[in-house]
XYZ file of C-alpha atoms in Angstrom:
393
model
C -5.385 18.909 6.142
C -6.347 19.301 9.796
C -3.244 18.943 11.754
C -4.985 19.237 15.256
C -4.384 14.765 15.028
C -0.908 15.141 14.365
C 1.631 13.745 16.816
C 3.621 16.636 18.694
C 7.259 17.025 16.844
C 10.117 17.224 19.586
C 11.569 19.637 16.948
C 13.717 22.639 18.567
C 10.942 25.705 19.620
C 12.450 28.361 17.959
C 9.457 28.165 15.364
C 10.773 31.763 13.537
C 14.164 30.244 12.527
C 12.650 27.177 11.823
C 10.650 28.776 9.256
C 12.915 30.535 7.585
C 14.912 28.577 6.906
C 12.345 26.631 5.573
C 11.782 29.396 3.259
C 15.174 29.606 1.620
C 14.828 26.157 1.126
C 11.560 25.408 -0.439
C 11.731 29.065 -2.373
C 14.976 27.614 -4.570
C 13.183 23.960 -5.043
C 9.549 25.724 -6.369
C 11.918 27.813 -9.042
C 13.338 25.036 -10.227
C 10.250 23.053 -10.052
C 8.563 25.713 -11.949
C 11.119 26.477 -14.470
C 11.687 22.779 -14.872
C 10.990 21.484 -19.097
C 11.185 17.552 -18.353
C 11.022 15.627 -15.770
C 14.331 14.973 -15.435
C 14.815 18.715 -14.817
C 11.559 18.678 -12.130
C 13.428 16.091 -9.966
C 16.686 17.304 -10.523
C 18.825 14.239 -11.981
C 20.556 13.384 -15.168
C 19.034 10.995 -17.743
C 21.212 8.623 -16.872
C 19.648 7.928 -13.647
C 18.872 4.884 -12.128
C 15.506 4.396 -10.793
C 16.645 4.233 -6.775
C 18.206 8.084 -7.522
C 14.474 8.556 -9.105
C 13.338 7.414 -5.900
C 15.617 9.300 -3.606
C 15.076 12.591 -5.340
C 11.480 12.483 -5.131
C 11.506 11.743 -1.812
C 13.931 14.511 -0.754
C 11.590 16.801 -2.707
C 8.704 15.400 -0.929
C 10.478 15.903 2.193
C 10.622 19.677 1.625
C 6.998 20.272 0.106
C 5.490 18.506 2.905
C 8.169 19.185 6.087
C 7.247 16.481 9.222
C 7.268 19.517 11.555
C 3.717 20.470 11.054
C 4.039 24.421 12.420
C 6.008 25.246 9.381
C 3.306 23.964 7.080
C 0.764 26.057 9.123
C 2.807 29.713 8.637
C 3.206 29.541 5.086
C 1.006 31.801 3.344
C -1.644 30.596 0.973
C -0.091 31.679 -2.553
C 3.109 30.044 -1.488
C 0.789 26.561 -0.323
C -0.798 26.785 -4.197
C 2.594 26.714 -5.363
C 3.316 24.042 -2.890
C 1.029 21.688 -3.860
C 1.018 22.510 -7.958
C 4.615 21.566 -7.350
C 3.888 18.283 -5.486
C 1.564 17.314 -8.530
C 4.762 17.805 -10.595
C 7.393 16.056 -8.727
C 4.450 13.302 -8.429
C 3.993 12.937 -12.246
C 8.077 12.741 -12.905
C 8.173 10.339 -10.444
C 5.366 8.310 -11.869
C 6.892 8.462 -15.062
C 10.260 7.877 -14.668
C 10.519 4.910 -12.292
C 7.784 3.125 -14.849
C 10.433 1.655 -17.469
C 7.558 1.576 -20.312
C 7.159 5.031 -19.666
C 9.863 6.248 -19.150
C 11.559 5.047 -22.969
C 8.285 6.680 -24.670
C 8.881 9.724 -22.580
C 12.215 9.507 -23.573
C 12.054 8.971 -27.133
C 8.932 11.912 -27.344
C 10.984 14.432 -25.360
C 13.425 13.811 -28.315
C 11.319 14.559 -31.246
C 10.909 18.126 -32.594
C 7.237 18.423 -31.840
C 5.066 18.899 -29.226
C 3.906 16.028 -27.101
C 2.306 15.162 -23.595
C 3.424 12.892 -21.131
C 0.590 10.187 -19.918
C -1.909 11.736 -18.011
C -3.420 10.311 -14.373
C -6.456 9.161 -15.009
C -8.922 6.447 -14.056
C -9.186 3.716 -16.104
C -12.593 2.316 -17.500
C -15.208 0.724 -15.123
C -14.518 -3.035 -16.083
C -17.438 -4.321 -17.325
C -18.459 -8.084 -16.208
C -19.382 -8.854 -20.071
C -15.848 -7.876 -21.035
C -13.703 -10.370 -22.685
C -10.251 -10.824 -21.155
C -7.744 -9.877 -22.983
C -4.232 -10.806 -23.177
C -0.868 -9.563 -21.814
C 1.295 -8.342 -23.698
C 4.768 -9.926 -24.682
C 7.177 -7.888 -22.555
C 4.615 -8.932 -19.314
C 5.271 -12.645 -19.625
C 8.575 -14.304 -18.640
C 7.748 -17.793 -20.746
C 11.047 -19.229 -18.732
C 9.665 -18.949 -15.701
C 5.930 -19.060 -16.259
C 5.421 -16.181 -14.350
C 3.064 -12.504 -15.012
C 4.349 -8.966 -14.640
C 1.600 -6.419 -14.269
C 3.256 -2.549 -14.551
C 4.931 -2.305 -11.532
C 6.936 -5.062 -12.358
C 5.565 -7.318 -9.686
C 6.641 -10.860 -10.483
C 3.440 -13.231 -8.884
C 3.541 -17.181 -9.072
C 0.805 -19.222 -10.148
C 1.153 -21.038 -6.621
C 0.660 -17.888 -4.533
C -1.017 -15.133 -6.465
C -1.744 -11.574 -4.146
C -5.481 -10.951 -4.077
C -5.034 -7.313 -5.342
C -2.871 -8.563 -8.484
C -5.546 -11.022 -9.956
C -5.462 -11.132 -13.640
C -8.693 -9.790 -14.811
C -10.348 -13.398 -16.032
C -9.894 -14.345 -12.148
C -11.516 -10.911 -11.120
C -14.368 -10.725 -13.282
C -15.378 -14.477 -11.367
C -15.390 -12.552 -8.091
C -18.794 -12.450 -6.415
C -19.223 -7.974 -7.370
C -21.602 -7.627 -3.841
C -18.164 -8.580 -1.626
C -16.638 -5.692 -2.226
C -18.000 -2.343 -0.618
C -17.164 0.042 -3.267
C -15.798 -0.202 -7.532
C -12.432 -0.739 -6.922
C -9.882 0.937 -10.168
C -6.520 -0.088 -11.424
C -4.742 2.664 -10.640
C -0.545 3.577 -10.288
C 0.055 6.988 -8.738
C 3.129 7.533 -6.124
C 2.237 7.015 -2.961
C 4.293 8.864 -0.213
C 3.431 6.553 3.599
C 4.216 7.004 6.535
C 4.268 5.664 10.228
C 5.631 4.902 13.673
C 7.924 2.636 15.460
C 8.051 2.191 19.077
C 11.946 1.691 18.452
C 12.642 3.810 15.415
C 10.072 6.474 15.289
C 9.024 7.805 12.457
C 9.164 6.065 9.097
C 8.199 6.953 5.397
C 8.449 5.021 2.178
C 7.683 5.957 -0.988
C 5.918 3.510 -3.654
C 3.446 3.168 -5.958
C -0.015 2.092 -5.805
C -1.913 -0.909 -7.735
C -5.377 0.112 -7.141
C -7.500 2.522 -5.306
C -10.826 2.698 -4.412
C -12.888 5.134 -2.251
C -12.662 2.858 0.752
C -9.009 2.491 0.323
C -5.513 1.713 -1.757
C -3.601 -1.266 -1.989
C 0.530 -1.037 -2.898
C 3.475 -2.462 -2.466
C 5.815 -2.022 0.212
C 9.458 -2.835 1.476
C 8.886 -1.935 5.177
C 7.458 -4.472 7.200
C 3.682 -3.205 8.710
C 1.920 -5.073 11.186
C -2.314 -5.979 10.777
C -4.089 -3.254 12.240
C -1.330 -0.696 11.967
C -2.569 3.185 11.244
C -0.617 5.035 8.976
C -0.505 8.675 7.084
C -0.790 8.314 3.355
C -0.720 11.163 1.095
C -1.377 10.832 -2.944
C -2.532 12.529 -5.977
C -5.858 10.410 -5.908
C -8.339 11.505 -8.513
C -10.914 14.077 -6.825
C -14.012 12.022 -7.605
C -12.731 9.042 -5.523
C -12.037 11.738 -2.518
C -14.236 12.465 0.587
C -12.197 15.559 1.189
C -9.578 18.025 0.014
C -10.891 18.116 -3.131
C -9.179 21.218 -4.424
C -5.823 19.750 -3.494
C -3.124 18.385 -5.268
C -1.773 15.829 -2.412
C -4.766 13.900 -0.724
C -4.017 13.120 3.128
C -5.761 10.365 4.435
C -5.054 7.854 7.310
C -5.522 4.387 6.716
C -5.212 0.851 8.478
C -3.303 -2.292 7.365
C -6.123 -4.210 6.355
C -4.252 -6.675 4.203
C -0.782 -8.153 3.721
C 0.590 -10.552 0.727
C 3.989 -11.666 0.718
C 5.809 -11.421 -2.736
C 8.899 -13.779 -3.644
C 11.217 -10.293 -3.635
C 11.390 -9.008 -0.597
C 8.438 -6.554 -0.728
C 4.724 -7.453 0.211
C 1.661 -5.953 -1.419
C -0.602 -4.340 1.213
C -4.197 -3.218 1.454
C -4.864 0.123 3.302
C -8.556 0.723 4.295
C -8.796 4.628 4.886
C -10.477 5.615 8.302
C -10.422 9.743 8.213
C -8.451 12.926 8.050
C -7.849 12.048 11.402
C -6.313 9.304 13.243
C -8.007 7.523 16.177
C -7.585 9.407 19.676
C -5.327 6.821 20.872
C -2.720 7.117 17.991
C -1.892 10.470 19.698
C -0.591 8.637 22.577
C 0.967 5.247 21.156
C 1.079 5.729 17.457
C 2.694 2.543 16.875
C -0.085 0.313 18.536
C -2.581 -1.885 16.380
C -5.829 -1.018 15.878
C -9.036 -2.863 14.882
C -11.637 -1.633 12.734
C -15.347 -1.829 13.842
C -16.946 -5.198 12.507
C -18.756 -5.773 9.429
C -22.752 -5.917 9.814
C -23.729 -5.657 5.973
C -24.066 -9.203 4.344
C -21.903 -11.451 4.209
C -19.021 -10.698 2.213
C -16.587 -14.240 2.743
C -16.244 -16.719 -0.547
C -17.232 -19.318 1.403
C -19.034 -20.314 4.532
C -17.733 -21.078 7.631
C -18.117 -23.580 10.551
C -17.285 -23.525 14.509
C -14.836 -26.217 14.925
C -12.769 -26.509 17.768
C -9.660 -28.653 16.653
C -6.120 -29.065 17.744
C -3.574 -28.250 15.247
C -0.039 -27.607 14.968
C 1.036 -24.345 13.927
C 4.759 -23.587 11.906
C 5.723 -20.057 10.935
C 8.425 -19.044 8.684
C 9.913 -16.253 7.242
C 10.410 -14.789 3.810
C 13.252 -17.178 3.439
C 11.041 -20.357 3.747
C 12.668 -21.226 7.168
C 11.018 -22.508 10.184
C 10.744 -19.878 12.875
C 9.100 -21.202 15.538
C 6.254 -23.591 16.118
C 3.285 -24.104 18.590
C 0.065 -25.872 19.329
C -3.443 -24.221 18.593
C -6.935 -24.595 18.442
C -8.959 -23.795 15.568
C -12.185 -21.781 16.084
C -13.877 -21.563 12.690
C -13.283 -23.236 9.182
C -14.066 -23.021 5.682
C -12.455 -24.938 2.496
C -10.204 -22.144 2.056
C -9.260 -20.861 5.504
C -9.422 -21.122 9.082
C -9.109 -18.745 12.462
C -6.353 -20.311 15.305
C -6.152 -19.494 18.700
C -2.670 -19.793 19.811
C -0.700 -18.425 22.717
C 2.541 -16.533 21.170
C 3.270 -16.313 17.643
C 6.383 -14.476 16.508
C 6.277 -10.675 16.241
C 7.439 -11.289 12.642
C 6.668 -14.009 9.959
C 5.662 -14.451 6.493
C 3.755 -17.946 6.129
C 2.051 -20.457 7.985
C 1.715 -24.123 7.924
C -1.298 -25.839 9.531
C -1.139 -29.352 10.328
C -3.999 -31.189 11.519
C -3.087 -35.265 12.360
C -7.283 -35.895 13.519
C -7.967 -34.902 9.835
C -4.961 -35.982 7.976
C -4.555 -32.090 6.817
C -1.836 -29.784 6.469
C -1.453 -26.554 4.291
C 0.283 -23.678 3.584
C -1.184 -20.234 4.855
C -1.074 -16.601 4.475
C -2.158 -14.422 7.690
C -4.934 -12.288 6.973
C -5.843 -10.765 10.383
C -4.019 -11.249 13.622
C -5.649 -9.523 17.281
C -4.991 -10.326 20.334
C -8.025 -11.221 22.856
C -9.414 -10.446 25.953
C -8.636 -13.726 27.406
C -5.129 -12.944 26.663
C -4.758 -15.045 23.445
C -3.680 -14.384 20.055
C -6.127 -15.167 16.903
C -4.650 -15.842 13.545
C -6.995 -15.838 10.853
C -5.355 -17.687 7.342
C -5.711 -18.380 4.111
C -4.420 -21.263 2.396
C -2.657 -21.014 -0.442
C -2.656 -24.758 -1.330
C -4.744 -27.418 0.164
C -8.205 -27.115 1.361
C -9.603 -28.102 4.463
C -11.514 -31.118 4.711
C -14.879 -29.927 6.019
């Protein structure tokens, strides 16, 4: 990766001990990497482990394969970076494994047996096809008590408010193909991401993904992000979806929040669009500002049209929790059935849902934000979706 973007570390400058002791350290995890014959052994926990020690062990592993202080990366010598990565590939496969509870009882059953076996490979999936048939999930993914699905990462959706990137594949095969830019796969590889506070600093989180594409990843997070954030994402995505480092084991890529849906548990499900091995000038300066990406000139790529409608509306936010946060008067600037775009003067930094209520119109809905900017006459824009009623247009 070019490291000529990277933010300047306010690590100590004695570079020489630095790196050596960076040495000791990542010499005695590659040996046991290398020598490693499970998984267990590769991440360096019992069997017994829970899947938040899983978690924490890849991510102190991680932490040591790819240090934050970039000059350390730059004076290790090129055998030792093969190793490096070959060894990130490894950790990345345990952890994929391991924190997957189907997985994870076939490995463990397999690794029990006298003969040979493999664990489940990364690969893409098929190319859905639209004359495909849906088929059904299986037993273990439906909770009949509560009427809910579970895809493999255990995500729990409602029928009321179903994430975009979780669609069940009935629902995705009716989706007009020509929106989307590039094939987008089903896909769960770890994830390691990482970004900037203006408060905190720096931040990483490690997940997993649900899909990937060339023009981007969507996963699910605990940390909140902010619309237009740019953050440092590094994967084991498979080469032929890559537009560089394709002899690597760890793909580097910064990416923009594009997309953000609230789950019922705490985490949200986001949608990274990538934008280059290298971050936009200003991140160098203010790495914790919002960005916006340059706007969309192919065809049109929204489900359904929209109108300029200026109408005032009153705007409720609310957290996670489902309680009222604050509330404010707007004006809408464009409409469609199934969403609209506000102009309002301060919405809270944080919030999870909207409610729109419109009295001229007799309307008021429940709303997801999908994009939030600020303009140049000082106001904020809020573009929604709603999640239950449609707009009478």
């Amino acid at each position: 990766m070019n490291n000529s973007g990277l933010i300047k570390s306010s690590a100590p400058l004695n570079t020489g001990k630095l790196i050596n002791a960076y040495y000791l350290e990542a010499e005695y995890l590659l040996e046991r990497i290398e020598g490693a014959s499970s998984h267990y052994q590769t991440l360096g926990v019992e069997r017994s482990a829970t899947s938040e020690e899983v978690i924490q062990a890849y991510q102190k592993s991680v932490s040591v394969l790819h240090p934050s202080y970039h000059k350390v990366r730059a004076a290790v010598p090129d055998d030792m970076l093969v190793r490096i990565d070959s060894a990130f590939n490894k950790v990345s496969q345990a952890f994929s494994v391991l924190t997957n509870s189907k997985h994870r009882r076939q490995y463990d059953v397999e690794s029990r047996m006298p003969k040979s076996y493999s664990t489940v490979p990364l690969e893409l999936p098929p190319t859905v096809r639209p004359n495909d048939r849906p088929t059904e999930p299986a037993k273990e993914e439906v909770d009949n008590n509560k009427g809910v699905v579970e895809d493999a990462l255990h995500i729990k959706v409602s029928p009321q408010l179903r994430p975009v990137f979780t669609k069940d594949k009935a629902s995705a095969e009716k989706e007009v193909v020509e929106r989307r830019r590039c094939e987008r796969f089903k896909l769960t590889v770890p994830a390691l991401i990482a970004g900037y506070e203006s408060s905190d600093g720096k931040w990483q989180e490690v997940t997993k993904t649900i899909d990937v594409s060339r023009m981007g990843v969507a996963l699910r997070m605990r940390r909140r992000v902010k619309h237009g954030l740019v953050v440092h994402v590094t994967l084991p995505l498979p080469t032929k979806l890559r537009s560089h480092g394709f002899s690597e084991a760890g793909y580097n890529m910064y990416a923009i929040v594009r997309r953000i849906e609230p789950l019922s548990d705490g985490t949200r499900v986001v949608g990274l669009e990538f934008i280059g091995a290298n971050p936009p000038g200003d991140y160098l300066h203010k790495p914790w500002a919002t960005f916006r990406t340059q706007k969309w000139n192919g065809p049109e790529r929204r489900r359904e049209k929209r109108e300029t409608l200026s109408e005032p509306v009153s705007v409720e936010y609310f957290d996670e929790a489902m309680q009222v946060i604050g509330c404010e008067p707007g004006m809408t600037e464009d409409v469609s059935p199934g969403g609209v775009r506000i102009c309002v003067k301060a919405a809270p930094p944080e919030f999870d849902y909207v409610r729109v209520t419109c009295p001229g119109r007799s309307f008021h809905g429940m709303a997801i934000l999908r994009n939030h900017w600020s303009g140049t006459d000082g106001s904020e824009r809020l573009c929604l979706q709603f999640t239950d009623n449609k707009w009478p247009v």
